[in-house]
Coordinates of C-alpha atoms in Angstrom, one line a residue:
Chain A
M13 CA 5.2 -15.6 17.4
N14 CA 5.9 -12.3 19.3
E15 CA 5.0 -12.2 23.0
G16 CA 3.3 -9.3 24.7
V17 CA 0.6 -6.9 23.5
L18 CA -0.4 -7.4 19.8
Q19 CA 0.8 -4.4 17.8
A20 CA -2.6 -4.1 16.0
S21 CA -4.5 -3.9 19.3
F22 CA -4.2 -0.3 20.4
R23 CA -7.3 1.7 19.1
D24 CA -10.1 0.6 21.4
P25 CA -9.5 1.5 25.1
S26 CA -12.0 -1.2 26.1
G27 CA -9.2 -3.8 26.2
F28 CA -6.4 -5.3 24.2
L29 CA -5.0 -8.6 22.9
F30 CA -1.7 -10.1 24.2
R31 CA 0.2 -13.3 23.9
R32 CA 1.8 -15.1 26.8
A33 CA 3.7 -18.4 26.5
G34 CA 2.3 -18.7 22.9
I35 CA -1.3 -18.4 24.1
L36 CA -3.5 -15.5 22.9
Y37 CA -5.5 -13.6 25.6
R38 CA -7.8 -10.6 25.6
Q39 CA -7.9 -8.3 28.5
V40 CA -11.2 -6.5 29.2
N41 CA -10.6 -3.2 30.8
R42 CA -12.6 -1.8 33.8
R43 CA -14.1 1.0 31.7
Y44 CA -15.8 -1.7 29.5
A45 CA -17.2 -3.6 32.4
E46 CA -20.9 -2.5 32.0
H47 CA -21.0 -3.4 28.3
F48 CA -19.2 -6.7 28.9
E49 CA -21.6 -7.7 31.7
H50 CA -24.6 -6.8 29.5
L51 CA -23.1 -8.8 26.6
I52 CA -23.0 -11.9 28.8
R53 CA -26.2 -11.4 30.9
S54 CA -28.4 -10.4 28.0
G55 CA -27.7 -13.8 26.4
L56 CA -26.3 -12.1 23.3
Y57 CA -22.9 -13.7 23.7
A58 CA -24.3 -17.2 24.1
H59 CA -26.7 -16.7 21.2
L60 CA -23.9 -15.4 18.8
V61 CA -21.6 -18.2 19.8
E62 CA -24.3 -20.8 19.3
K63 CA -25.0 -19.4 15.8
R64 CA -21.2 -19.4 15.1
L65 CA -21.2 -15.7 14.6
L66 CA -18.8 -14.7 17.4
I67 CA -15.6 -16.4 18.5
Q68 CA -16.0 -18.4 21.7
H69 CA -13.8 -17.6 24.7
D70 CA -13.1 -18.9 28.2
E71 CA -12.8 -16.5 31.1
V72 CA -9.5 -17.2 32.8
E73 CA -7.2 -15.9 35.5
A74 CA -4.8 -13.2 34.3
P75 CA -1.6 -14.8 33.3
G76 CA 0.9 -12.6 35.2
E77 CA 0.4 -9.3 36.9
A78 CA -2.7 -7.4 35.8
G79 CA -2.7 -3.6 35.9
P80 CA -5.3 -1.3 37.5
A81 CA -7.3 -1.1 34.3
H82 CA -7.9 -4.9 34.3
Y83 CA -11.4 -6.2 34.7
R84 CA -11.4 -9.7 33.1
T85 CA -9.1 -11.9 31.0
L86 CA -10.5 -14.0 28.2
R87 CA -8.8 -16.7 26.2
P88 CA -10.4 -16.8 22.8
E89 CA -10.5 -19.9 20.7
P90 CA -7.5 -19.6 18.4
V91 CA -8.0 -18.9 14.7
A92 CA -5.8 -21.1 12.5
F93 CA -4.7 -18.4 10.1
V94 CA -5.3 -14.6 10.4
S95 CA -6.1 -13.1 7.0
Y96 CA -6.8 -9.6 5.9
P97 CA -9.6 -8.1 3.7
Y98 CA -7.3 -7.4 0.8
E99 CA -6.5 -11.2 0.7
W100 CA -10.2 -12.1 0.4
C101 CA -12.1 -12.8 -2.8
F102 CA -15.4 -11.1 -3.5
G103 CA -17.4 -13.8 -1.9
Q104 CA -15.4 -13.7 1.3
L105 CA -15.7 -10.0 1.7
K106 CA -19.5 -10.2 1.0
A107 CA -19.8 -13.0 3.6
A108 CA -17.9 -10.8 6.1
A109 CA -20.2 -7.9 5.4
L110 CA -23.3 -9.9 5.8
L111 CA -21.9 -11.4 9.0
T112 CA -21.4 -7.9 10.4
L113 CA -24.9 -6.8 9.6
R114 CA -26.4 -10.0 11.0
V115 CA -24.5 -9.5 14.2
Q116 CA -25.7 -5.9 14.3
R117 CA -29.3 -7.1 14.0
E118 CA -28.9 -9.7 16.7
A119 CA -27.2 -7.1 19.0
L120 CA -30.1 -4.6 18.5
A121 CA -32.5 -7.3 19.5
H122 CA -30.5 -7.8 22.8
G123 CA -30.2 -4.1 23.6
M124 CA -26.7 -3.7 22.3
I125 CA -25.1 -2.2 19.1
L126 CA -21.9 -2.7 17.2
K127 CA -19.7 0.3 18.1
D128 CA -17.4 -0.4 15.1
A129 CA -17.6 -2.3 11.9
S130 CA -14.1 -3.0 10.9
A131 CA -13.4 -5.7 8.3
Y132 CA -10.4 -6.6 10.4
N133 CA -12.7 -7.8 13.2
V134 CA -13.8 -10.6 10.9
Q135 CA -11.8 -13.8 10.3
F136 CA -12.5 -17.1 8.5
H137 CA -12.6 -19.7 11.1
R138 CA -13.5 -23.3 10.4
G139 CA -14.6 -22.3 6.9
R140 CA -17.0 -19.5 7.9
A141 CA -16.8 -15.8 8.5
I142 CA -16.8 -15.0 12.3
L143 CA -16.5 -11.9 14.4
I144 CA -13.4 -12.1 16.5
D145 CA -13.7 -8.9 18.5
T146 CA -15.7 -9.6 21.6
L147 CA -15.4 -6.0 22.7
S148 CA -17.1 -4.6 19.6
F149 CA -20.5 -4.3 21.4
E150 CA -21.8 -1.5 23.6
R151 CA -25.2 -1.0 25.3
Y152 CA -27.7 0.5 23.0
R153 CA -29.1 3.8 24.2
E154 CA -32.4 4.7 22.7
G155 CA -32.0 7.3 20.0
D156 CA -28.3 6.7 19.4
P157 CA -27.1 6.5 15.7
W158 CA -24.9 3.6 14.5
K159 CA -21.4 4.9 15.0
G160 CA -19.9 2.1 12.9
Y161 CA -22.0 3.1 9.8
R162 CA -19.1 5.1 8.3
Q163 CA -16.7 2.2 8.8
F164 CA -19.1 -0.3 7.4
C165 CA -19.6 1.6 4.2
Q166 CA -15.8 2.2 3.8
H167 CA -14.6 -1.3 4.8
F168 CA -17.3 -3.4 3.1
L169 CA -19.8 -1.6 0.9
A170 CA -17.4 0.6 -1.1
P171 CA -15.0 -2.3 -2.0
L172 CA -17.9 -4.7 -2.7
V173 CA -19.6 -2.2 -5.0
L174 CA -16.3 -1.4 -6.8
M175 CA -15.5 -5.1 -7.3
S176 CA -19.0 -5.9 -8.4
R177 CA -19.8 -3.0 -10.7
R178 CA -16.4 -1.8 -11.9
D179 CA -13.5 -4.2 -11.6
V180 CA -12.8 -7.0 -9.1
R181 CA -9.1 -5.9 -8.8
L182 CA -10.2 -2.7 -7.1
G183 CA -10.6 -4.7 -3.9
Q184 CA -6.8 -4.2 -3.7
L185 CA -7.5 -0.6 -2.8
L186 CA -8.0 -1.9 0.8
R187 CA -4.3 -2.6 1.0
V188 CA -3.6 1.1 0.5
H189 CA -6.6 2.4 2.5
L190 CA -6.5 0.5 5.8
D191 CA -9.6 2.3 7.2
G192 CA -11.6 1.4 4.1
I193 CA -11.9 3.0 0.7
P194 CA -12.9 6.7 1.0
L195 CA -16.4 7.0 -0.3
D196 CA -15.7 10.0 -2.6
L197 CA -13.0 7.9 -4.2
A198 CA -15.4 5.0 -4.6
A199 CA -18.1 7.3 -6.0
S200 CA -15.7 8.7 -8.6
L201 CA -14.6 5.2 -9.8
L202 CA -18.1 3.8 -10.2
P203 CA -19.9 3.8 -13.5
L204 CA -22.8 6.3 -13.8
R205 CA -25.4 3.6 -14.3
T206 CA -24.9 2.5 -10.6
W207 CA -26.6 5.7 -9.5
T208 CA -29.9 4.3 -10.6
S209 CA -29.8 2.1 -7.5
P210 CA -31.2 4.2 -4.6
G211 CA -29.2 2.3 -2.1
L212 CA -25.9 3.0 -3.8
L213 CA -26.9 6.6 -4.4
L214 CA -27.5 7.1 -0.7
H215 CA -24.9 5.0 1.0
V216 CA -22.0 5.7 -1.3
W217 CA -22.5 8.8 -3.5
L218 CA -24.5 11.0 -1.1
H219 CA -22.6 9.6 1.9
G220 CA -19.3 10.6 0.2
R221 CA -20.7 14.1 -0.5
F222 CA -21.8 14.5 3.1
Q223 CA -18.5 13.4 4.4
R224 CA -16.7 16.0 2.2
R225 CA -19.3 18.7 3.1
Y226 CA -18.9 18.2 6.8
A227 CA -15.2 17.4 6.9
G228 CA -13.7 19.2 9.9
A229 CA -17.2 20.5 10.8
G230 CA -17.1 18.9 14.3
A231 CA -16.0 22.1 15.9
R232 CA -18.1 24.4 13.8
C233 CA -21.5 22.8 14.0
A234 CA -23.4 20.8 16.6
L235 CA -23.3 17.1 16.0
P236 CA -26.5 15.6 14.6
T237 CA -27.9 14.4 17.9
R238 CA -31.6 14.1 17.0
P239 CA -32.7 10.7 18.2
I240 CA -32.8 8.0 15.6
A241 CA -35.5 5.5 16.4
R242 CA -34.5 1.9 16.9
S243 CA -36.9 0.9 14.1
A244 CA -35.0 3.2 11.8
L245 CA -31.7 1.6 12.7
E246 CA -33.2 -1.9 12.1
H247 CA -34.5 -0.6 8.8
L248 CA -31.0 0.8 7.9
T249 CA -29.4 -2.6 8.8
G250 CA -32.1 -4.4 6.7
A251 CA -31.6 -2.1 3.8
L252 CA -27.8 -2.6 3.9
E253 CA -28.3 -6.3 4.1
R254 CA -30.6 -6.3 1.0
L255 CA -28.1 -4.1 -0.9
V256 CA -25.1 -6.2 -0.1
R257 CA -27.0 -9.4 -0.9
R258 CA -27.9 -8.1 -4.3
L259 CA -24.3 -7.3 -5.2
D260 CA -22.8 -10.1 -7.2
W261 CA -19.8 -10.8 -9.3
R262 CA -20.1 -13.2 -12.2
P263 CA -16.5 -13.9 -13.2
Q264 CA -15.5 -14.5 -16.8
D265 CA -13.2 -17.4 -17.4
T266 CA -9.4 -16.7 -17.2
E267 CA -6.6 -18.9 -18.4
W268 CA -6.3 -20.2 -14.9
A269 CA -9.8 -20.9 -13.9
D270 CA -10.0 -23.9 -16.3
Y271 CA -6.4 -25.0 -15.9
Y272 CA -7.1 -28.6 -15.0
G273 CA -9.9 -28.9 -17.6
G274 CA -7.7 -27.4 -20.3
D275 CA -4.7 -28.8 -22.1
S276 CA -2.2 -28.7 -19.2
Y277 CA -2.9 -32.3 -18.1
D278 CA -4.7 -35.3 -19.5
A279 CA -6.9 -37.2 -17.1
A280 CA -4.3 -40.0 -16.4
S281 CA -1.5 -37.5 -15.7
L282 CA -3.8 -35.6 -13.3
E283 CA -4.7 -38.7 -11.5
H284 CA -1.1 -39.8 -11.2
K285 CA -0.1 -36.4 -9.8
K286 CA -3.0 -36.6 -7.3
R287 CA -1.7 -40.0 -6.1
L288 CA 1.8 -38.7 -5.8
V289 CA 0.7 -35.6 -3.8
R290 CA -1.4 -37.8 -1.5
R291 CA 1.6 -40.1 -0.9
H292 CA 4.0 -37.3 -0.2
C293 CA 1.5 -35.6 2.2
E294 CA 1.1 -38.9 4.0
A295 CA 4.8 -39.3 4.3
L296 CA 5.4 -35.8 5.6
R297 CA 2.4 -35.7 8.0
P298 CA 2.2 -31.9 8.3
R299 CA -0.2 -30.1 10.6
C300 CA -0.4 -27.0 8.5
V301 CA 0.1 -26.8 4.7
W302 CA 0.3 -23.8 2.4
D303 CA -0.6 -24.5 -1.2
L304 CA 1.1 -21.7 -3.3
G305 CA -0.5 -21.2 -6.7
A306 CA -3.4 -23.4 -5.5
N307 CA -5.7 -22.6 -8.5
T308 CA -9.1 -23.8 -7.5
G309 CA -7.8 -26.0 -4.8
V310 CA -7.7 -29.5 -6.3
F311 CA -4.4 -30.4 -4.5
S312 CA -5.2 -28.3 -1.4
R313 CA -8.2 -30.7 -0.8
I314 CA -5.9 -33.7 -1.1
A315 CA -3.5 -32.1 1.5
A316 CA -6.5 -31.2 3.7
E317 CA -7.5 -34.9 4.0
G318 CA -4.7 -35.5 6.4
C319 CA -3.8 -32.3 8.1
E320 CA -5.3 -29.7 10.5
H321 CA -5.3 -26.7 8.2
V322 CA -4.6 -25.8 4.6
V323 CA -4.3 -22.2 3.2
A324 CA -4.7 -22.2 -0.6
F325 CA -3.1 -19.1 -2.1
D326 CA -3.6 -17.9 -5.6
A327 CA -3.1 -14.6 -7.4
D328 CA -6.2 -15.1 -9.7
P329 CA -9.4 -13.7 -8.1
I330 CA -11.6 -16.1 -10.2
C331 CA -9.7 -19.1 -8.9
V332 CA -9.9 -17.9 -5.3
Q333 CA -13.7 -17.2 -5.7
R334 CA -14.3 -20.7 -7.2
N335 CA -12.2 -22.3 -4.5
Y336 CA -14.2 -20.4 -1.8
E337 CA -17.5 -21.3 -3.4
E338 CA -16.5 -25.0 -3.5
S339 CA -15.3 -24.9 0.1
R340 CA -18.6 -23.3 1.2
S341 CA -20.7 -25.8 -0.7
R342 CA -18.8 -28.7 0.9
D343 CA -18.8 -27.0 4.3
E344 CA -15.0 -27.6 4.5
R345 CA -13.7 -26.6 7.9
N346 CA -9.9 -26.8 7.4
L347 CA -9.3 -25.1 4.0
L348 CA -8.9 -21.3 3.6
P349 CA -8.6 -19.9 0.0
L350 CA -6.8 -16.6 -0.1
L351 CA -5.9 -14.1 -2.8
F352 CA -2.1 -13.7 -2.8
D353 CA 0.4 -12.6 -5.4
L354 CA 3.7 -14.4 -4.7
V355 CA 5.8 -11.8 -6.5
N356 CA 4.1 -9.0 -4.6
P357 CA 3.1 -10.5 -1.3
S358 CA 1.1 -8.8 1.5
P359 CA 3.6 -6.5 3.3
S360 CA 3.8 -5.4 6.9
I361 CA 1.7 -2.2 6.9
G362 CA -0.2 0.2 9.2
W363 CA 1.3 2.0 12.2
A364 CA 5.1 1.4 12.5
N365 CA 4.7 -1.3 9.9
R366 CA 3.4 -3.6 12.6
E367 CA -0.3 -3.4 12.4
R368 CA -1.1 -5.7 9.5
L369 CA 1.6 -8.3 9.1
S370 CA 3.4 -10.0 6.3
L371 CA 2.8 -13.7 5.8
P372 CA 5.9 -15.1 7.6
E373 CA 5.2 -12.7 10.6
R374 CA 1.7 -14.2 11.0
H375 CA 2.3 -17.8 10.6
R376 CA 4.6 -20.5 9.1
P377 CA 3.5 -23.8 7.6
D378 CA 5.0 -27.2 8.1
T379 CA 4.8 -28.0 4.4
I380 CA 4.5 -26.0 1.3
L381 CA 2.9 -27.3 -1.9
A382 CA 4.4 -25.5 -5.0
L383 CA 2.8 -27.3 -7.9
A384 CA 3.0 -26.0 -11.5
L385 CA 4.5 -22.8 -10.0
V386 CA 8.2 -22.7 -10.4
H387 CA 8.2 -21.9 -14.2
H388 CA 5.9 -18.8 -13.5
L389 CA 8.3 -17.5 -10.9
A390 CA 11.6 -18.4 -12.7
I391 CA 10.6 -17.5 -16.3
S392 CA 7.7 -15.1 -16.2
N393 CA 9.3 -13.1 -13.3
N394 CA 13.0 -13.9 -13.9
L395 CA 13.4 -15.1 -10.3
P396 CA 16.6 -17.1 -9.9
L397 CA 15.9 -20.6 -8.6
G398 CA 18.4 -20.2 -5.7
R399 CA 16.4 -17.3 -4.3
L400 CA 13.2 -19.2 -4.5
A401 CA 14.8 -22.1 -2.6
E402 CA 16.1 -19.7 0.0
W403 CA 12.7 -18.1 0.5
L404 CA 10.9 -21.4 0.8
A405 CA 13.5 -22.8 3.2
E406 CA 12.9 -19.8 5.5
L407 CA 9.1 -20.5 5.5
C408 CA 8.7 -24.3 5.9
Q409 CA 10.3 -27.5 7.0
S410 CA 9.2 -29.6 4.0
L411 CA 8.2 -29.1 0.4
V412 CA 6.3 -30.8 -2.3
I413 CA 7.4 -29.0 -5.5
E414 CA 6.9 -29.6 -9.2
F415 CA 9.6 -28.8 -11.8
V416 CA 8.2 -28.0 -15.3
P417 CA 11.0 -28.3 -17.9
K418 CA 11.5 -26.1 -20.9
T419 CA 10.1 -28.8 -23.2
D420 CA 6.7 -28.6 -21.5
P421 CA 4.0 -26.8 -23.7
K422 CA 3.3 -24.3 -20.9
V423 CA 6.9 -23.2 -20.6
R424 CA 7.3 -23.1 -24.4
T425 CA 4.4 -20.7 -24.5
L426 CA 6.1 -18.5 -21.8
L427 CA 9.3 -18.5 -23.9
A428 CA 7.6 -18.0 -27.3
S429 CA 7.7 -14.2 -27.3
R430 CA 11.0 -13.6 -25.4
E431 CA 14.6 -14.4 -25.4
D432 CA 15.6 -17.5 -23.4
V433 CA 17.9 -16.0 -20.7
F434 CA 17.5 -19.0 -18.4
P435 CA 20.5 -21.3 -19.1
D436 CA 20.2 -22.7 -15.5
Y437 CA 16.5 -23.6 -15.8
T438 CA 17.1 -27.3 -16.2
R439 CA 16.3 -30.3 -14.0
E440 CA 20.0 -30.4 -12.9
G441 CA 20.1 -26.6 -12.3
F442 CA 16.8 -26.9 -10.3
E443 CA 18.2 -29.7 -8.1
V444 CA 21.5 -27.9 -7.5
A445 CA 19.7 -24.8 -6.4
F446 CA 17.3 -26.7 -4.0
R447 CA 19.9 -29.1 -2.6
E448 CA 21.6 -26.2 -0.9
R449 CA 18.6 -25.8 1.3
F450 CA 16.7 -29.0 1.1
V451 CA 17.3 -32.8 1.1
I452 CA 15.5 -34.4 -1.9
E453 CA 13.6 -37.4 -0.5
A454 CA 11.8 -38.4 -3.7
A455 CA 11.7 -37.4 -7.3
D456 CA 8.9 -38.9 -9.5
D457 CA 8.1 -38.3 -13.2
I458 CA 4.5 -37.5 -13.6
S459 CA 3.1 -39.9 -16.2
G460 CA 2.1 -38.5 -19.6
S461 CA 4.2 -35.4 -19.1
E462 CA 7.8 -34.3 -18.7
R463 CA 7.2 -32.8 -15.3
I464 CA 8.8 -34.0 -12.1
L465 CA 7.4 -34.0 -8.6
Y466 CA 9.8 -33.7 -5.7
R467 CA 9.5 -34.3 -2.0
M468 CA 12.1 -32.3 0.0
R469 CA 12.9 -31.7 3.7
G470 CA 14.7 -28.6 5.0
R471 CA 18.4 -29.0 6.0
Chain B
M9 CA -57.5 22.0 -17.6
K10 CA -60.2 24.6 -16.7
S11 CA -61.1 25.0 -20.4
L12 CA -61.5 21.2 -20.6
I13 CA -63.8 21.2 -17.6
R14 CA -65.9 24.1 -19.1
A15 CA -66.1 22.3 -22.4
R16 CA -67.3 19.2 -20.7
H17 CA -70.0 21.0 -18.7
Q18 CA -71.3 22.6 -21.9
L19 CA -71.9 19.1 -23.3
H20 CA -75.1 18.2 -21.7
P21 CA -75.6 14.4 -21.4
G22 CA -78.3 13.0 -23.6
S23 CA -78.2 16.0 -26.0
G24 CA -78.2 13.6 -29.0
L25 CA -74.5 13.7 -29.7
G26 CA -73.0 10.8 -31.6
D27 CA -70.7 8.0 -30.2
A28 CA -67.6 9.9 -31.3
V29 CA -68.4 12.8 -29.0
R30 CA -69.1 10.4 -26.1
E31 CA -65.8 8.7 -26.6
M32 CA -64.1 12.1 -26.5
R33 CA -65.8 12.9 -23.2
G34 CA -64.6 9.6 -21.8
A35 CA -61.0 10.4 -22.8
E36 CA -61.3 13.9 -21.3
C37 CA -62.5 12.5 -18.0
A38 CA -59.7 9.9 -17.9
E39 CA -57.1 12.7 -18.6
D40 CA -58.7 14.8 -15.9
R41 CA -58.5 12.1 -13.3
S42 CA -54.9 11.4 -14.3
L43 CA -53.9 15.1 -13.9
L44 CA -55.6 15.1 -10.5
R45 CA -53.7 12.0 -9.4
W46 CA -50.4 13.4 -10.6
G47 CA -51.1 16.6 -8.7
R48 CA -52.0 14.8 -5.5
G49 CA -49.1 12.4 -6.0
A50 CA -46.6 15.2 -6.3
L51 CA -48.1 16.7 -3.1
V52 CA -47.6 13.4 -1.2
V53 CA -44.0 13.1 -2.4
A54 CA -43.2 16.7 -1.6
L55 CA -44.7 16.2 1.9
V56 CA -42.6 13.1 2.5
L57 CA -39.4 14.6 1.1
G58 CA -40.0 17.9 2.9
T59 CA -40.5 16.3 6.3
T60 CA -37.5 14.0 5.9
L61 CA -35.2 16.8 4.8
Y62 CA -36.6 19.1 7.5
K63 CA -36.0 16.4 10.2
A64 CA -32.4 15.9 8.9
R65 CA -31.8 19.6 8.9
T66 CA -33.2 20.3 12.4
S67 CA -31.0 17.4 13.6
L68 CA -28.1 19.9 13.2
Q69 CA -29.5 22.2 15.8
T70 CA -31.2 20.2 18.4
G71 CA -30.6 17.3 20.7
D72 CA -28.7 16.4 23.9
Q73 CA -25.2 15.1 24.3
L74 CA -24.3 12.3 21.9
N75 CA -22.9 9.2 23.5
L76 CA -19.4 9.5 21.9
A77 CA -17.6 6.6 20.4
Y78 CA -13.8 5.7 20.6
L79 CA -13.8 6.1 16.8
D80 CA -14.9 9.2 15.1
P81 CA -18.2 8.2 13.4
G82 CA -17.7 11.2 11.1
V83 CA -20.2 14.2 11.1
G84 CA -21.1 13.7 7.5
S85 CA -21.8 10.0 8.1
L86 CA -24.0 10.9 11.1
M87 CA -25.8 13.4 8.9
I88 CA -26.5 11.0 6.1
Q89 CA -27.6 8.4 8.6
A90 CA -30.1 10.9 10.0
L91 CA -31.4 11.5 6.5
I92 CA -31.6 7.8 5.8
A93 CA -33.4 7.3 9.1
G94 CA -35.8 10.0 8.1
F95 CA -36.4 8.2 4.8
A96 CA -36.9 5.0 6.8
S97 CA -39.5 6.6 9.1
A98 CA -41.2 8.1 6.0
A99 CA -41.3 4.7 4.3
V100 CA -42.8 3.2 7.5
A101 CA -45.4 6.0 7.6
V102 CA -46.2 5.6 3.9
R103 CA -46.7 1.8 4.5
I104 CA -49.0 2.4 7.5
Y105 CA -51.1 5.0 5.7
W106 CA -50.8 3.4 2.2
K107 CA -54.6 2.7 1.9
G108 CA -55.4 6.3 2.8
I109 CA -52.8 7.7 0.3
K110 CA -54.2 5.5 -2.5
R111 CA -57.7 6.7 -1.8
F112 CA -56.4 10.3 -1.7
L113 CA -54.8 9.8 -5.1
G114 CA -58.1 8.5 -6.5
F115 CA -57.2 4.8 -6.8
R116 CA -59.8 2.5 -5.5
S117 CA -58.4 -0.4 -3.5
A118 CA -59.2 -4.0 -4.5
D119 CA -61.4 -4.3 -1.4
A120 CA -63.5 -1.3 -2.4
K121 CA -63.9 -2.7 -5.9
E122 CA -65.0 -6.0 -4.5
D123 CA -67.5 -4.3 -2.2
E124 CA -68.9 -2.3 -5.2
T125 CA -69.2 -5.5 -7.3
E126 CA -71.0 -7.1 -4.4
R127 CA -73.4 -4.2 -4.0
K128 CA -74.0 -4.1 -7.8
A129 CA -74.8 -7.8 -7.7
D130 CA -77.1 -7.3 -4.8
S131 CA -79.0 -4.5 -6.5
D132 CA -79.3 -6.6 -9.7
E133 CA -81.0 -9.3 -7.8

């Protein structure tokens, strides 16, 4: 992990995040003192922490020399894995939106208001969405508008509406538009029938029209400074909450969503594979596991039984949504489902390519589970096995990986409509490629199939 | 509508007209009431919309210094927020004066109907 000021922490002059000796701190600047004191004294901080809506922090001495702007140093509770909105499924983005509005409601009741509404201020911590930016509040002055309204509509409302009413894949627009999806773009992509909803008509379509109408108008016309009553702000927050709550996404089944219920495994094979994965996890004793191609998280949950944190990645939005719903219904604290395409992973983006980080720059796991994955990378994406071994070795210390041979029905399907240009895709070829980077500790045949499950440790 | 009213006044009650004519009179009265309601309804909607839009419009020209944010809230976003706040205030006002508006539109409230039934029952006794 990089030491010093975090590269994403530069916009808000109220303070910044920095890392010293591997510990994350937040400096509160003197200019934010009044708001910070009100946050604590009004009881808002204690209330939000008690309700698990805001990250908890300890006030500590500044580690090292503090500059003249320094007011306080906070040590926030660490978040196990930092994820970004374009890696969330529909349900996660909706939970983050509702959290933001709930916090706004609580803040108004304590004489404060959210000064921004960035989706990047929300993380999934111990299974639930939580606000991580302690400096997002400012004292509410009677008559002030909600300055985070634009950001809320762009970061949350627009992607949620597009995912719900047009196509769930449009959530990926957040990866291109880091300050949220422009509302005129969202409006142009939405089906006409959505305009029958007064909420969508106002907050998306008309909002987008107003943005375009008044673009660059700051210097030409007076800002709209007519006081907005607190009751109107509460009404606005309530209306947005109702609107977001009504947005829903009912996924149709994909080939992946019913993977374990389909013809891939019979019950006995599945049970045997579960036993093997449990045994390997117990042998490796990892603190943090990444399950790549996790599907709905069957094996992620086995890994989660004995480790601190599991991140379950899958490229299919339905699988991630199901995994998240399951995780919420069980109130799981150490499992985080995320949307992630291995052949097009989250890049380093934003200012100087350092604002939103790629996976390895954020965190590295102890162990990676790569079950029923290799054939998709090697055959569907023509990825040489050596390169896969090299990438995995850079990321983790140990590996539980499944090899699916060409005789397996799934691989036969992949090869049915194309030329077999994979002469090295054999058990021997696989072992040769991985032995360069890993020591094979165990290789077990999965009963009732021709698949092999390996446990490996990095060299 | 005026011709309908004139025609209705020409028909003196109890002039020995048949049931068919009485039915027609009933229908005309209902149509008349409905037209009146529509007219008054349109007036209420126009008033609410007019006030809201006027408030949003005047917000461009009045007011003291805005407490500025570190992020640009966007002039368009502030404008639409003012408009939505106007709608919110109008909705609150409509909710407060709802009974009065219903009476103005010619709808009798459930309470009034109950009172009337009670009065009728009392007079029957």
